[in-house]
Amino acid sequence: MLRLSWSSFVERWALFVGALVTVCFGVALVQSSLLVLISAATYQLPADLSVLERARYGEGTAIAITLSALTLAFSAFLAVFIVSSTFAFTVAQRRRDLALLRLVGGSRRQLHRLLVGEAVLLGGLGAALGIPVGLVVMRFQSGLLTMLGFAPPGFAAEWRNWILGVSAGVGIGVALAGVLVAASRAARVQPLEALRDTGESARVMTVGRWVIAGVFAAGAIALVVLAPIGGAGGAPPMAINAALCASVAMSAISPVLVPVVSRLLPSGAGVITGLAGANLRDGVRRSAATAAPLIVLVGLVLGQSVALASFASAGELDQRASTVADLVVEADGPVGPRVAAVAGVAAHSTEVEVPVTVTFTYDDDVDVEGGSGLVVDPVAYARFHPGTDAVAGLGGNAVVAGPGRGAGTPGSSGELRIGDTAAGPLHVVAEVPSRTGGGADLLLPGALVPADLLAQAPSRTFVELLPGADPATVAGALAGIGEVSTLDAWASRDAAARNATSISIFLVVMGLGAAYAVIGVINAGVIGAAARRTEFAVLRSTGLTRMQVVRAALVESLAVTGIGLLLGVGAAAGTFVAVAMSTAAMIGIPTITVPWAFVIAVGVGAVAICGVTSVITTVAGTRGNPVSLLAARE
Amino acid sequence: MTTFSAPRTALAAVALHGVRRTYGAGASAVRAVDDVSVEFPRGTWTAVMGPSGSGKSTLLHCAAGLERVDAGRVLLGDTDLTTASDDQLTQLRRSRIGFVFQSFNLVGSLTAQQNVALPLRLAGSSPSRSEVRAVLAAVGMADRARHRPRELSGGQQQRVAIARAMVTRPEVLFADEPTGALDSGSARTVLALMRSMVEAGQTIVMVTHDPAAAASADATVFLRDGRVVDRLIGATTRDVADRLVALEG
Ligand SMILES: Nc1ncnc2c1ncn2[C@@H]1O[C@H](COP(=O)(O)OP(=O)(O)OP(=O)(O)O)[C@@H](O)[C@H]1O
Ligand SMILES: [Mg+2]
């Protein structure tokens, strides 16, 4: 059996290379994310950092940990998903070989053993390749964390010896998980199928696929329903995961969906297009295998980018709605008196932002919270931010929990530090309504903050004009104090700054994930074409030129790509619904923002990759004289 | 009548009783095999002939336990193939049944000798090299033992396929157009090999379109529209050809 494994390995290497590449990258990604995660979690900040830097990098490390955990979860998911779809396809392509073994006396158990043996071999080999590749990915990931400012310069993830065992386990594990269903299915192949060599006689849509589709569709629906009650913290991850579940469900039922959607394609547009359409429907498995990674790629990228953009817009709208002002002046320190002196200003609220750390002591626990504090004048603040009357409680050591809610709840007491300076005890006495887009964690009275610190800290001053005052004239006069903007312009800049972190996270996680999904797409193309040499030879001996064969394959591939994109959008639709419902629950207006340039770039990129893969593999697959290929059929 | 048929059944290597196989359903249903009862006596060589689409291959597949039957029984000696489990059928393919087909169905990644050894290895024994060589020598392929199928001509591939079917010394060899893809010289070699198997006591059921191949067999069964319509014993090429023309006309 082992000899047979090895010889079929050598013979069908084109099929196996694809599986090997997916295992290799899966192992590399998982290994790298795990090492980065552990290094970030156990990272000791250098001793010579100031308290302020310490607080800043402490927060950054927390983000780095979240980010690596996300990447780890995401790459583990993709590894299992893409490796199983590649393995299932590889096994399906060899159905006839397997039937032949059955014909000459192979038992189901032997076939099963053969396939599982191959998977272990591929998993081990993939891990062996993946471990060094993982080191390269890890350098890249560490560098990225430093570049984005989540880790201090000099941060490097560390190698650990035990990771060798983990990576080998991951490689063999995903390979086994990927092959088990396919193997028990393939082991049931009828010996007679060895004698039928045209078309696939096996049913592609299986009970297993229906079950997976059902479970994940139910998960997606549950997430869509729950997202609106998840609040500002829970809604975005739930909305994004709805697309993830929906895309798994979509790819599971793609053997049913692909032929249905393919009927929407124009028919009767010439012999090449007709042939492509027929191949598309006849090779359901091949079409579905190509569409699956595309669906996941598009579903996730679209779902996540739209969710992020929409929640950012909702935050901006909320910010905008919770503030009433004509102009905003950004400057350093408490510039209130100077603003008040400008002609045409009716009222103002100066809010100075300072970094705060609060040490809360509970019965048996000490909790240090870092965040941003906003030094405000209670009367002015309440005037410019409707609904925040609770701010009136400010004074002495009494502070109010801010809209960002990062430090303390009413009733808690602690020790306050502002930057490096101890600022005495504080009591949280009240809270203002929390806001979708976040904001200051604590509202502080001016007396708590040393004057010299206050003078250097950035401030924003909301300005209300006197009736009849000309905004342009007043803005001109205020320009000497700081940067003047309208409320709208300021709100959108503020929202963008607030979202920079989540957008970085998105880019890192998505970038790695998308690269992996692209490998899956290319793989399906290569494996599909490798198994079609005979089919291409038949076409050519029927009278098609090589160019025409390449064109037919290209049309087919573009159609599958289109279908994959369409189904991916369908999967992302779950997220759109969740986002609309959640933002409606949060700010009263359903908000959907589509980052069109990005979405279009993803679509065009997918089409280009599939098209190029198809042309290259078909050109390679039609090399040589078709007649000699047909004569050499065993 | 029952007393008459009982001893005959005991003699048959393979017996079909009222076998039916229908493909599809409703208006498009095709009765590929329609109530066929036929016996293939032990140690004989029977050819199955008939127009294209008359159900020859389907009949062969049913007789070999490769195809499910809708009605009737198929007996291999005293084993009922219609009720056998998959594991039992696998055992039979390893020990008592062999196959040769028009498309040679060799494993492309294995050499000729590995292909021949495959059924024995699947059955769990490790055949000696000399044993495998001997079988290859019997089909005149000893000098090509290390070649892969794509390095062999069609006739050579078919001889390797026959060697693979011979190596387990099956009671019954099922062959579907074994000479269909061969020139007349190669066909004669293959037919001679089959004759030597029958002389050694094995039973052969062979579907063919070639009257000369049918004339090499001991008996010929004619099918039309899924039914047995005639039977000749010890016929010449001429007899068979005439009967076939009458059938198709
Ligand atoms: N898998 C199948 N599905 C549906 N119909 C089938 C199938 N296999 C065979 N048939 C039909 O059954 C009938 C008998 O087919 P079979 O292959 O047994 O014919 P045959 O006598 O071997 O023909 P030939 O000499 O051309 O090989 C034909 O009408 C064929 O169309
Ligand atoms: Mg036939």
PDB file of N, CA, C and O in Angstrom, chain B residues 194-226:
ATOM      1  N   MET B 194      -6.409 -16.915 -23.858  1.00  0.00           N
ATOM      2  CA  MET B 194      -7.675 -17.218 -23.196  1.00  0.00           C
ATOM      3  C   MET B 194      -7.988 -18.699 -23.342  1.00  0.00           C
ATOM      4  O   MET B 194      -8.495 -19.338 -22.412  1.00  0.00           O
ATOM      5  N   ARG B 195      -7.681 -19.257 -24.513  1.00  0.00           N
ATOM      6  CA  ARG B 195      -7.926 -20.684 -24.717  1.00  0.00           C
ATOM      7  C   ARG B 195      -7.114 -21.505 -23.715  1.00  0.00           C
ATOM      8  O   ARG B 195      -7.625 -22.451 -23.120  1.00  0.00           O
ATOM      9  N   SER B 196      -5.861 -21.080 -23.487  1.00  0.00           N
ATOM     10  CA  SER B 196      -5.044 -21.857 -22.550  1.00  0.00           C
ATOM     11  C   SER B 196      -5.618 -21.775 -21.138  1.00  0.00           C
ATOM     12  O   SER B 196      -5.529 -22.735 -20.372  1.00  0.00           O
ATOM     13  N   MET B 197      -6.247 -20.634 -20.796  1.00  0.00           N
ATOM     14  CA  MET B 197      -6.871 -20.514 -19.475  1.00  0.00           C
ATOM     15  C   MET B 197      -8.036 -21.484 -19.343  1.00  0.00           C
ATOM     16  O   MET B 197      -8.229 -22.129 -18.309  1.00  0.00           O
ATOM     17  N   VAL B 198      -8.849 -21.579 -20.430  1.00  0.00           N
ATOM     18  CA  VAL B 198     -10.005 -22.469 -20.383  1.00  0.00           C
ATOM     19  C   VAL B 198      -9.534 -23.915 -20.256  1.00  0.00           C
ATOM     20  O   VAL B 198     -10.105 -24.716 -19.510  1.00  0.00           O
ATOM     21  N   GLU B 199      -8.443 -24.208 -20.983  1.00  0.00           N
ATOM     22  CA  GLU B 199      -7.927 -25.575 -20.901  1.00  0.00           C
ATOM     23  C   GLU B 199      -7.456 -25.910 -19.488  1.00  0.00           C
ATOM     24  O   GLU B 199      -7.520 -27.060 -19.061  1.00  0.00           O
ATOM     25  N   ALA B 200      -7.023 -24.881 -18.765  1.00  0.00           N
ATOM     26  CA  ALA B 200      -6.594 -25.095 -17.374  1.00  0.00           C
ATOM     27  C   ALA B 200      -7.791 -25.190 -16.425  1.00  0.00           C
ATOM     28  O   ALA B 200      -7.606 -25.263 -15.212  1.00  0.00           O
ATOM     29  N   GLY B 201      -9.013 -25.128 -16.975  1.00  0.00           N
ATOM     30  CA  GLY B 201     -10.197 -25.333 -16.139  1.00  0.00           C
ATOM     31  C   GLY B 201     -10.933 -24.070 -15.758  1.00  0.00           C
ATOM     32  O   GLY B 201     -11.940 -24.110 -15.065  1.00  0.00           O
ATOM     33  N   GLN B 202     -10.446 -22.911 -16.233  1.00  0.00           N
ATOM     34  CA  GLN B 202     -11.138 -21.668 -15.877  1.00  0.00           C
ATOM     35  C   GLN B 202     -12.321 -21.428 -16.823  1.00  0.00           C
ATOM     36  O   GLN B 202     -12.384 -21.994 -17.913  1.00  0.00           O
ATOM     37  N   THR B 203     -13.225 -20.538 -16.387  1.00  0.00           N
ATOM     38  CA  THR B 203     -14.414 -20.238 -17.176  1.00  0.00           C
ATOM     39  C   THR B 203     -14.268 -18.818 -17.706  1.00  0.00           C
ATOM     40  O   THR B 203     -13.818 -17.938 -16.980  1.00  0.00           O
ATOM     41  N   ILE B 204     -14.663 -18.595 -18.980  1.00  0.00           N
ATOM     42  CA  ILE B 204     -14.559 -17.251 -19.543  1.00  0.00           C
ATOM     43  C   ILE B 204     -15.900 -16.809 -20.107  1.00  0.00           C
ATOM     44  O   ILE B 204     -16.566 -17.572 -20.818  1.00  0.00           O
ATOM     45  N   VAL B 205     -16.305 -15.597 -19.762  1.00  0.00           N
ATOM     46  CA  VAL B 205     -17.463 -14.971 -20.390  1.00  0.00           C
ATOM     47  C   VAL B 205     -16.931 -13.740 -21.102  1.00  0.00           C
ATOM     48  O   VAL B 205     -16.331 -12.865 -20.477  1.00  0.00           O
ATOM     49  N   MET B 206     -17.125 -13.677 -22.445  1.00  0.00           N
ATOM     50  CA  MET B 206     -16.481 -12.641 -23.235  1.00  0.00           C
ATOM     51  C   MET B 206     -17.481 -11.940 -24.156  1.00  0.00           C
ATOM     52  O   MET B 206     -18.121 -12.573 -24.982  1.00  0.00           O
ATOM     53  N   VAL B 207     -17.614 -10.623 -23.993  1.00  0.00           N
ATOM     54  CA  VAL B 207     -18.424  -9.837 -24.917  1.00  0.00           C
ATOM     55  C   VAL B 207     -17.549  -9.483 -26.115  1.00  0.00           C
ATOM     56  O   VAL B 207     -16.396  -9.098 -25.935  1.00  0.00           O
ATOM     57  N   THR B 208     -18.059  -9.668 -27.320  1.00  0.00           N
ATOM     58  CA  THR B 208     -17.253  -9.302 -28.482  1.00  0.00           C
ATOM     59  C   THR B 208     -18.127  -8.904 -29.670  1.00  0.00           C
ATOM     60  O   THR B 208     -19.300  -9.249 -29.740  1.00  0.00           O
ATOM     61  N   HIS B 209     -17.539  -8.111 -30.564  1.00  0.00           N
ATOM     62  CA  HIS B 209     -18.202  -7.764 -31.831  1.00  0.00           C
ATOM     63  C   HIS B 209     -17.598  -8.539 -32.986  1.00  0.00           C
ATOM     64  O   HIS B 209     -18.057  -8.433 -34.106  1.00  0.00           O
ATOM     65  N   ASP B 210     -16.511  -9.290 -32.660  1.00  0.00           N
ATOM     66  CA  ASP B 210     -15.713  -9.896 -33.716  1.00  0.00           C
ATOM     67  C   ASP B 210     -16.108 -11.363 -33.885  1.00  0.00           C
ATOM     68  O   ASP B 210     -15.875 -12.181 -32.991  1.00  0.00           O
ATOM     69  N   PRO B 211     -16.720 -11.739 -35.026  1.00  0.00           N
ATOM     70  CA  PRO B 211     -17.145 -13.132 -35.244  1.00  0.00           C
ATOM     71  C   PRO B 211     -15.988 -14.103 -35.105  1.00  0.00           C
ATOM     72  O   PRO B 211     -16.163 -15.224 -34.597  1.00  0.00           O
ATOM     73  N   ALA B 212     -14.773 -13.687 -35.508  1.00  0.00           N
ATOM     74  CA  ALA B 212     -13.625 -14.591 -35.404  1.00  0.00           C
ATOM     75  C   ALA B 212     -13.318 -14.874 -33.937  1.00  0.00           C
ATOM     76  O   ALA B 212     -13.019 -16.022 -33.569  1.00  0.00           O
ATOM     77  N   ALA B 213     -13.435 -13.825 -33.088  1.00  0.00           N
ATOM     78  CA  ALA B 213     -13.191 -14.028 -31.659  1.00  0.00           C
ATOM     79  C   ALA B 213     -14.261 -14.945 -31.087  1.00  0.00           C
ATOM     80  O   ALA B 213     -13.955 -15.858 -30.308  1.00  0.00           O
ATOM     81  N   ALA B 214     -15.512 -14.727 -31.506  1.00  0.00           N
ATOM     82  CA  ALA B 214     -16.600 -15.565 -31.002  1.00  0.00           C
ATOM     83  C   ALA B 214     -16.395 -17.017 -31.422  1.00  0.00           C
ATOM     84  O   ALA B 214     -16.705 -17.948 -30.667  1.00  0.00           O
ATOM     85  N   ALA B 215     -15.836 -17.205 -32.636  1.00  0.00           N
ATOM     86  CA  ALA B 215     -15.625 -18.567 -33.123  1.00  0.00           C
ATOM     87  C   ALA B 215     -14.557 -19.291 -32.308  1.00  0.00           C
ATOM     88  O   ALA B 215     -14.548 -20.531 -32.263  1.00  0.00           O
ATOM     89  N   SER B 216     -13.666 -18.534 -31.643  1.00  0.00           N
ATOM     90  CA  SER B 216     -12.663 -19.181 -30.791  1.00  0.00           C
ATOM     91  C   SER B 216     -13.297 -19.722 -29.516  1.00  0.00           C
ATOM     92  O   SER B 216     -12.699 -20.543 -28.827  1.00  0.00           O
ATOM     93  N   ALA B 217     -14.475 -19.186 -29.168  1.00  0.00           N
ATOM     94  CA  ALA B 217     -15.121 -19.615 -27.929  1.00  0.00           C
ATOM     95  C   ALA B 217     -15.843 -20.943 -28.157  1.00  0.00           C
ATOM     96  O   ALA B 217     -15.978 -21.414 -29.281  1.00  0.00           O
ATOM     97  N   ASP B 218     -16.317 -21.541 -27.051  1.00  0.00           N
ATOM     98  CA  ASP B 218     -17.028 -22.810 -27.173  1.00  0.00           C
ATOM     99  C   ASP B 218     -18.476 -22.592 -27.584  1.00  0.00           C
ATOM    100  O   ASP B 218     -19.056 -23.398 -28.287  1.00  0.00           O
ATOM    101  N   ALA B 219     -19.066 -21.489 -27.088  1.00  0.00           N
ATOM    102  CA  ALA B 219     -20.474 -21.232 -27.382  1.00  0.00           C
ATOM    103  C   ALA B 219     -20.671 -19.732 -27.565  1.00  0.00           C
ATOM    104  O   ALA B 219     -19.862 -18.932 -27.091  1.00  0.00           O
ATOM    105  N   THR B 220     -21.737 -19.337 -28.272  1.00  0.00           N
ATOM    106  CA  THR B 220     -22.031 -17.921 -28.456  1.00  0.00           C
ATOM    107  C   THR B 220     -23.490 -17.664 -28.088  1.00  0.00           C
ATOM    108  O   THR B 220     -24.381 -18.394 -28.541  1.00  0.00           O
ATOM    109  N   VAL B 221     -23.700 -16.633 -27.247  1.00  0.00           N
ATOM    110  CA  VAL B 221     -25.062 -16.240 -26.859  1.00  0.00           C
ATOM    111  C   VAL B 221     -25.369 -14.931 -27.580  1.00  0.00           C
ATOM    112  O   VAL B 221     -24.528 -14.035 -27.601  1.00  0.00           O
ATOM    113  N   PHE B 222     -26.536 -14.813 -28.221  1.00  0.00           N
ATOM    114  CA  PHE B 222     -26.901 -13.589 -28.944  1.00  0.00           C
ATOM    115  C   PHE B 222     -27.935 -12.803 -28.147  1.00  0.00           C
ATOM    116  O   PHE B 222     -28.922 -13.371 -27.686  1.00  0.00           O
ATOM    117  N   LEU B 223     -27.697 -11.506 -28.030  1.00  0.00           N
ATOM    118  CA  LEU B 223     -28.635 -10.633 -27.319  1.00  0.00           C
ATOM    119  C   LEU B 223     -29.261  -9.656 -28.302  1.00  0.00           C
ATOM    120  O   LEU B 223     -28.620  -9.227 -29.260  1.00  0.00           O
ATOM    121  N   ARG B 224     -30.520  -9.282 -28.023  1.00  0.00           N
ATOM    122  CA  ARG B 224     -31.123  -8.174 -28.754  1.00  0.00           C
ATOM    123  C   ARG B 224     -32.120  -7.500 -27.838  1.00  0.00           C
ATOM    124  O   ARG B 224     -32.925  -8.197 -27.191  1.00  0.00           O
ATOM    125  N   ASP B 225     -32.064  -6.206 -27.740  1.00  0.00           N
ATOM    126  CA  ASP B 225     -32.955  -5.440 -26.862  1.00  0.00           C
ATOM    127  C   ASP B 225     -33.004  -6.015 -25.450  1.00  0.00           C
ATOM    128  O   ASP B 225     -34.068  -6.124 -24.845  1.00  0.00           O
ATOM    129  N   GLY B 226     -31.853  -6.436 -24.964  1.00  0.00           N
ATOM    130  CA  GLY B 226     -31.768  -6.886 -23.584  1.00  0.00           C
ATOM    131  C   GLY B 226     -32.255  -8.307 -23.355  1.00  0.00           C
ATOM    132  O   GLY B 226     -32.375  -8.732 -22.215  1.00  0.00           O
TER     133      GLY B 226
END
